[in-house]
XYZ file of C-alpha atoms in Angstrom:
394
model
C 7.529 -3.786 0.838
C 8.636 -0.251 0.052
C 7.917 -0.403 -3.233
C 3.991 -1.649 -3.798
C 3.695 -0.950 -7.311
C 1.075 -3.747 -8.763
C 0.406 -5.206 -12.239
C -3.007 -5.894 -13.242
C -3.655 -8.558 -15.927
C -6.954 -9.901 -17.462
C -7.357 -13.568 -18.487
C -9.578 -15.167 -20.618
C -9.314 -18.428 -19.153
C -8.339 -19.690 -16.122
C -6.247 -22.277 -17.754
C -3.686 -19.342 -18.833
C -2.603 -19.446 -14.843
C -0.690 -22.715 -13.798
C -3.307 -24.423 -11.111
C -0.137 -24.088 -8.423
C -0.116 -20.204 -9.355
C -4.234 -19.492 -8.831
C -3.905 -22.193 -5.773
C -1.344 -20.103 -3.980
C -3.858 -17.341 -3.676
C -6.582 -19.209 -3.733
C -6.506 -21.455 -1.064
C -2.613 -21.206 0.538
C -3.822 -23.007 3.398
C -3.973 -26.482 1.161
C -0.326 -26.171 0.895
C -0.087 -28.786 3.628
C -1.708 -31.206 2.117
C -5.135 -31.050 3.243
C -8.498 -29.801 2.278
C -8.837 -26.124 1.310
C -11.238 -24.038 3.232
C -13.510 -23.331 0.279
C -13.767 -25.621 -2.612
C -15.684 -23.277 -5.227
C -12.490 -20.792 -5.643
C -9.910 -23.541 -6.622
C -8.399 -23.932 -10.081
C -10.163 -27.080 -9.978
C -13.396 -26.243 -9.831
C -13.213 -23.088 -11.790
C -11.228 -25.069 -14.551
C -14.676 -27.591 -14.447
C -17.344 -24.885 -15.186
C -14.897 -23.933 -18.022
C -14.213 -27.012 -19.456
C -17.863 -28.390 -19.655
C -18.997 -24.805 -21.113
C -21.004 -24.132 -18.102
C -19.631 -20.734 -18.591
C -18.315 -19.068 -21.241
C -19.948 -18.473 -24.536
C -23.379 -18.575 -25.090
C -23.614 -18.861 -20.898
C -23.706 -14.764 -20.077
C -20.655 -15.859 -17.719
C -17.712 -14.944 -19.889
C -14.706 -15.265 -17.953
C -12.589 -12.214 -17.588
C -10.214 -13.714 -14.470
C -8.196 -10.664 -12.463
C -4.818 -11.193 -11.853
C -2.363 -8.605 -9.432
C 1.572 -8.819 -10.422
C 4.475 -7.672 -8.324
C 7.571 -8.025 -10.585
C 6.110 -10.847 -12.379
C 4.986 -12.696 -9.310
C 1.227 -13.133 -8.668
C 0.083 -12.010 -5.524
C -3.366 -11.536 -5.558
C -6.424 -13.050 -8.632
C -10.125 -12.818 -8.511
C -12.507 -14.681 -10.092
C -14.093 -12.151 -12.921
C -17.033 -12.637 -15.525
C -18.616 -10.109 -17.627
C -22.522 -11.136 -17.348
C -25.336 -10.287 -19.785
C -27.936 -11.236 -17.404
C -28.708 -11.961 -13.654
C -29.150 -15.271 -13.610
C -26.946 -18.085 -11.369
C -25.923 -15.312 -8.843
C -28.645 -15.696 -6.004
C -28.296 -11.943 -5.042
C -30.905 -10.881 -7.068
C -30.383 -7.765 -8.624
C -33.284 -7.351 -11.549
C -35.268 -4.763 -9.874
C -31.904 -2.362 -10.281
C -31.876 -3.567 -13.815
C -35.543 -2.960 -14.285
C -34.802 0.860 -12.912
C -31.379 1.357 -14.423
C -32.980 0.565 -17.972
C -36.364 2.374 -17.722
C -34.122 5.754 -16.705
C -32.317 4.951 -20.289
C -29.281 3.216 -19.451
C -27.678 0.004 -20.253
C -27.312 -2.299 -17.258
C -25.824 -5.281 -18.901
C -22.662 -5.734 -19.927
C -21.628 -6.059 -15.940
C -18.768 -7.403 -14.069
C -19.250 -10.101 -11.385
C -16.730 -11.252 -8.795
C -18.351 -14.339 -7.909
C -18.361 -18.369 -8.109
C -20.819 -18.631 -10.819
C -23.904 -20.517 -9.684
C -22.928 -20.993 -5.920
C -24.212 -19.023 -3.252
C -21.373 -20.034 -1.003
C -19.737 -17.030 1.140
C -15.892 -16.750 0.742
C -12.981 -15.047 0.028
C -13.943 -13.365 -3.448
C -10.075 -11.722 -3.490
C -7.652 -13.904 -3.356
C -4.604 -12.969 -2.082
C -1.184 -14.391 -1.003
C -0.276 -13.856 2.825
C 1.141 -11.135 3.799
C -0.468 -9.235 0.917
C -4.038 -8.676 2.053
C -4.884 -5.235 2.371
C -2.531 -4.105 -0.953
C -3.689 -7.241 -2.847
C -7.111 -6.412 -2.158
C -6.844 -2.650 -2.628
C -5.147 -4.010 -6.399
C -7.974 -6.106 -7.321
C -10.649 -3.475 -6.446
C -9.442 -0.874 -8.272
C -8.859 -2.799 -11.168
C -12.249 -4.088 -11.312
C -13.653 -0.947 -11.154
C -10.904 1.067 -13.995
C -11.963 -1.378 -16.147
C -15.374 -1.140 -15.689
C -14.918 2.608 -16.513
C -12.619 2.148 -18.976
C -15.547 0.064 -20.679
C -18.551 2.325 -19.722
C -19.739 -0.641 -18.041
C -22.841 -0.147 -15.195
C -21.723 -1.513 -12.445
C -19.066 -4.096 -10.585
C -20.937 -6.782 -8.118
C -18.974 -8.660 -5.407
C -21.059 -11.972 -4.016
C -20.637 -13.878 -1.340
C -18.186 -11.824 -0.104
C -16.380 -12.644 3.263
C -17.310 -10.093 6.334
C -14.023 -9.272 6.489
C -14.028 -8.423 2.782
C -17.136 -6.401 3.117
C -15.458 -4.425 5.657
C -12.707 -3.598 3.885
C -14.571 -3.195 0.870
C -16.809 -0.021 2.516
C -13.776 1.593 3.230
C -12.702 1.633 -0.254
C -16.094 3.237 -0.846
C -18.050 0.287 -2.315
C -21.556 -0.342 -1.070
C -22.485 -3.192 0.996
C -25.663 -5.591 1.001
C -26.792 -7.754 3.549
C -28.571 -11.112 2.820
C -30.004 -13.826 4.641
C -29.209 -18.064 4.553
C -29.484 -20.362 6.583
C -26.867 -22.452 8.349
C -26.113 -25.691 10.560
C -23.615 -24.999 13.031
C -21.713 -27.934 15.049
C -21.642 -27.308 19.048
C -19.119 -30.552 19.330
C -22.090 -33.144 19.178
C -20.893 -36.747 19.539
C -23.655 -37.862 17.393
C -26.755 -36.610 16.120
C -28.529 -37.428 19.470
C -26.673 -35.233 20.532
C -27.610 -32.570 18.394
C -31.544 -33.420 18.899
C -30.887 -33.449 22.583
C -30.434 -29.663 22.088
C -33.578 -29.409 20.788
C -36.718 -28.109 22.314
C -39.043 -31.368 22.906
C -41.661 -30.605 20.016
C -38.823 -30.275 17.370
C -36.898 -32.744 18.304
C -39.953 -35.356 18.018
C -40.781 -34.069 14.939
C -36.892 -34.693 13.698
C -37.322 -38.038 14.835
C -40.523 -38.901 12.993
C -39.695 -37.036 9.846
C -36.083 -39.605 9.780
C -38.115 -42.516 9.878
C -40.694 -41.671 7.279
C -37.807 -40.933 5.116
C -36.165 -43.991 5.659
C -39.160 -46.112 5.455
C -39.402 -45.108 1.338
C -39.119 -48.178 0.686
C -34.801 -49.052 0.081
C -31.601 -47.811 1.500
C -29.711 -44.690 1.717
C -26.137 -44.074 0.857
C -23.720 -41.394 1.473
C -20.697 -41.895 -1.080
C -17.270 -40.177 -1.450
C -13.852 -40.243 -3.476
C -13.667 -43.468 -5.225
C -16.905 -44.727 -3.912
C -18.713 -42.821 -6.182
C -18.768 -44.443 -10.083
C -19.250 -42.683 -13.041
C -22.582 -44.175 -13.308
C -23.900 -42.272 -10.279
C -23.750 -38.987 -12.306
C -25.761 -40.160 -14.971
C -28.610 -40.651 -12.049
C -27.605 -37.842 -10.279
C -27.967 -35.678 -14.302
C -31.236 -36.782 -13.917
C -32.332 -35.702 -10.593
C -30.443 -32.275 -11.561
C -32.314 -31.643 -14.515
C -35.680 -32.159 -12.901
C -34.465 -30.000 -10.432
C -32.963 -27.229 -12.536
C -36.365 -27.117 -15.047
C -38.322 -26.413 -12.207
C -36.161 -23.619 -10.417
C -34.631 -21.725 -13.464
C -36.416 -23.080 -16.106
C -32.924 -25.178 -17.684
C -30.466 -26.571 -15.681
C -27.056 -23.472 -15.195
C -24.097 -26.836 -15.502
C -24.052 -28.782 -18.266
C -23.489 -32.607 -18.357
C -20.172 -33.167 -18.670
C -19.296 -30.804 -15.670
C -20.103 -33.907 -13.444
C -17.852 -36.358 -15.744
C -14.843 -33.355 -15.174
C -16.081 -32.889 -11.328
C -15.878 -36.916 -10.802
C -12.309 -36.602 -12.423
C -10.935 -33.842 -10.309
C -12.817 -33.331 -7.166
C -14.582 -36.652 -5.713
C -12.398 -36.462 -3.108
C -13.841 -33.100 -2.653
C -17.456 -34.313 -2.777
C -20.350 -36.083 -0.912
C -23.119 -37.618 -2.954
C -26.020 -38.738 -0.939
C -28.218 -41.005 -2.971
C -31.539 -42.771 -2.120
C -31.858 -46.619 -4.070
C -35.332 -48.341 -4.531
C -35.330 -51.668 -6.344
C -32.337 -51.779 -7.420
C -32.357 -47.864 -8.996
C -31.352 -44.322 -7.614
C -34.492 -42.350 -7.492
C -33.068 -39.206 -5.649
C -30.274 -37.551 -4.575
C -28.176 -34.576 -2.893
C -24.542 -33.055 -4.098
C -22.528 -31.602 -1.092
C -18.666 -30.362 -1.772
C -16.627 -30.649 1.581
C -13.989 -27.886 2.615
C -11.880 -28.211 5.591
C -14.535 -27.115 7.878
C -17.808 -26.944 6.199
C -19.815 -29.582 4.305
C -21.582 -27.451 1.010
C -24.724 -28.760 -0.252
C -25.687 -27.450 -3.518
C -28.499 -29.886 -5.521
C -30.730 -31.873 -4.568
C -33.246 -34.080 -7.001
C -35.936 -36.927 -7.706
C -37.576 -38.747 -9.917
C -40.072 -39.807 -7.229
C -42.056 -38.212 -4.202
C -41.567 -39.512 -1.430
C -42.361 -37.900 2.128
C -39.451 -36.238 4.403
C -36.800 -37.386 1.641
C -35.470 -34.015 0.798
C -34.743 -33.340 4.279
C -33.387 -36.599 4.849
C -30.888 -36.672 2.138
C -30.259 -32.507 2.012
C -30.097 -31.759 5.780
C -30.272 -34.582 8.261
C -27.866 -36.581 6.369
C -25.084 -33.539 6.140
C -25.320 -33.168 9.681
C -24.670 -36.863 10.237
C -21.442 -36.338 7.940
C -20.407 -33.451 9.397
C -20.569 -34.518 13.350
C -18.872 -37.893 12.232
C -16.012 -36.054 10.628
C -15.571 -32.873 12.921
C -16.457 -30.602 10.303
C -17.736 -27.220 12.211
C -20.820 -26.144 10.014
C -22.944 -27.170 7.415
C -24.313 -24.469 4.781
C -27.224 -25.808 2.727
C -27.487 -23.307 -0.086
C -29.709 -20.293 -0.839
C -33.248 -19.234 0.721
C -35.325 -21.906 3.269
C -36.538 -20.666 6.543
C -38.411 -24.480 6.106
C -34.516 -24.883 7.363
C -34.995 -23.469 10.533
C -37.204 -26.036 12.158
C -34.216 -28.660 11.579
C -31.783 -26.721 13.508
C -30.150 -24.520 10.249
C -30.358 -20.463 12.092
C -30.337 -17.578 10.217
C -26.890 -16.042 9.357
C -25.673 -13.048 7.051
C -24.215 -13.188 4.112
C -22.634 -10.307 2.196
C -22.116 -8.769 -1.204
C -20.410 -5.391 -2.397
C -21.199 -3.304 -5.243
C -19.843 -0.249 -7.170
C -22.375 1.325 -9.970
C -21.326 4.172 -12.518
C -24.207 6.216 -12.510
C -23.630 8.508 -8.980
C -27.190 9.612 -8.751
C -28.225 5.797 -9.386
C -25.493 4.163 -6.588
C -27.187 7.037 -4.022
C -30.742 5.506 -4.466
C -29.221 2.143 -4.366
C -27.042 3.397 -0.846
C -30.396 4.131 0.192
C -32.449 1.044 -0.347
C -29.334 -1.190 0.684
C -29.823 0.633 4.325
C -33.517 -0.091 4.841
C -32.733 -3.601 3.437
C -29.777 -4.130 5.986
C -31.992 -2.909 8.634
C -35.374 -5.531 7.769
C -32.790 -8.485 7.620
C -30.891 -8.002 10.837
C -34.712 -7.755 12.140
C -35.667 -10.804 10.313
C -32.983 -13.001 12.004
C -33.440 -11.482 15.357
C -36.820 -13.006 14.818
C -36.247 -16.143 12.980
C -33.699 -16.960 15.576
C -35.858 -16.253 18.469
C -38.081 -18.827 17.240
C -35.479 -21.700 16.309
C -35.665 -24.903 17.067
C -33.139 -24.926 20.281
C -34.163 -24.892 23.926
C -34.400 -22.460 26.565
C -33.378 -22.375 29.532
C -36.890 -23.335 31.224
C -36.886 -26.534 28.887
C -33.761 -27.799 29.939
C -34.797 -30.248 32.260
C -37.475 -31.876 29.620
């Protein structure tokens, strides 16, 4: 590839790219067949929060996708929105805001490379193999012209891959460091033999907090594909909404994105639902890539004790052991994770800001940030739920 010179287009809508087209950059790997590696970036999914107006006008996420051309062909696309607020993006940036618009400036319009609304790490530029580093280098600098060209504040990358964030300090973005927590598969056979791992105390606890869940009072079912109906998402709506009232004050997806998800992605989704009498009272959305099981919402209509880990955590583990899947991830925030064997793991987001005197103070904070998180997991980790070597014969 002598010749490197790259096209940059913008696209209103990601229905102006052929599925096959964003796919082949997206998720290549799925070109055999099987599942991608990260659900959130595929045409699908993108093409859901579209069609149901969960972004777009009147949502602050208006979709400006980034597309990289080589004679026509598309090598490399990012998923682009111009936001008018912070909201849905789980790397909270206000306090920059708050600062940015108290010194006189004008923080929003923004750009954000991100799956809007999921605080899922992965690839955030897309790019065909072979044509990582120039497809990357493309998108990057295309981002940030037209942020310039548009006297916008700043470009935000979230969710980023490690790799990405690498790469992405080289090209002189900055990088911040955030915390989650995450369930990682050590080839259990069951979960036994993930509580056998456990230190004595936690695993007990494990135990008991199962069978108060499961003693609510009905059953428990984990559906998928054509096991779930339509008429699960108008319980699971339900559960959402209660959910989303009391988090962000109104729910980010809008109905009908469950109608378009149940058309184009149950395959791609586990829906965990608790029944009483005859009627779904709770219930937990996961989205299932080739290696990881995603859970994203979780709702009820009643309390009942231990259900929410039941249903959000103990029953993703289940699904993951019994189908080889390496690693649950089980959203934002939590260290109430930690005791039920989800550790502390770092997540990663890049940002370029206009204002030079600005991005140094930011540079600044972002390294005493980095440095209390990598403590904070040290920590956290020390004290998870696994045992030690003096507990092994327990």
């Amino acid at each position: 590839m002598t010749d490197t010179a790259i096209d940059i287009r913008l696209l209103p809508s990601i229905g102006a790219i052929p599925a096959a087209e964003w796919d082949s950059c997206a998720c290549p790997e799925a070109a055999d067949g099987f599942r991608p590696v990260d659900p959130f970036t595929t045409h699908r999914f993108l093409q859901a929060l579209e069609a149901s107006g969960s972004v777009g006008p009147g949502s602050g996420w208006q979709p400006s996708y980034l597309v990289a051309e080589k004679d026509g062909e598309l090598v490399a696309c990012a998923p682009l929105f111009a936001k008018s607020h912070s909201q849905g993006e789980y790397v909270f940036d206000h306090s920059w805001a708050h600062a940015y618009e108290n010194a006189g400036g004008a923080y929003y319009p923004k750009l954000q490379m991100a799956v809007p609304f999921t605080p899922v790490s992965g690839k955030r530029f897309l790019v065909k193999p072979d044509w990582d580093a120039i497809g990357m280098s493309a998108l990057v600098q295309g981002a940030i012209q037209l942020a310039a060209n548009n006297e916008l504040s700043s470009l935000h990358v979230t969710f980023c891959t490690e790799a990405e964030a690498a790469a992405g300090r080289q090209m002189g973005l900055m990088h911040r460091v955030h915390q989650q927590f995450h369930w990682e598969n050590a080839g259990y056979e069951g979960f036994e033999g993930f509580l056998a791992a456990l230190s004595s105390r936690k695993r007990k606890n494990i135990r008991k907090e199962r069978r108060v869940a499961q003693g609510f009072g009905g059953r428990i079912r984990a559906l998928t594909g054509d096991e779930i109906e339509p008429h699960h998402w108008d319980d699971f709506w339900r559960f959402y909404q209660d959910t989303g009232s009391r988090k962000w004050g109104s729910p980010y997806l809008s109905r009908s994105s469950f109608d378009i998800l149940h058309e184009t992605m149950r395959d791609d989704v586990l829906l965990v639902l608790a029944e009483r009498d005859g009627r779904n009272i709770a219930g937990a959305l996961n989205f299932i890539g080739r290696e990881t099981l995603y859970g994203r919402y979780w709702g009820a209509l009643e309390h009942h004790a231990c259900l929410h880990f039941e249903l959000c955590y103990y029953q993703a583990i289940d699904y993951a052991i019994a189908h080889g899947l390496k690693a649950v991830e089980a959203g934002a925030q939590g260290e109430h994770k930690l005791a039920r064997g989800y550790l502390p793991v770092t997540t990663h987001s890049l940002h370029w800001v206009a204002d030079r005197g600005f991005a140094r103070a930011i540079a600044e904070f972002l390294e005493a940030e980095a440095r209390a998180v990598d403590e904070e997991n040290e920590i956290l980790t020390s004290y998870g739920p696994f045992r030690r070597k003096e507990e092994e014969h327990d």
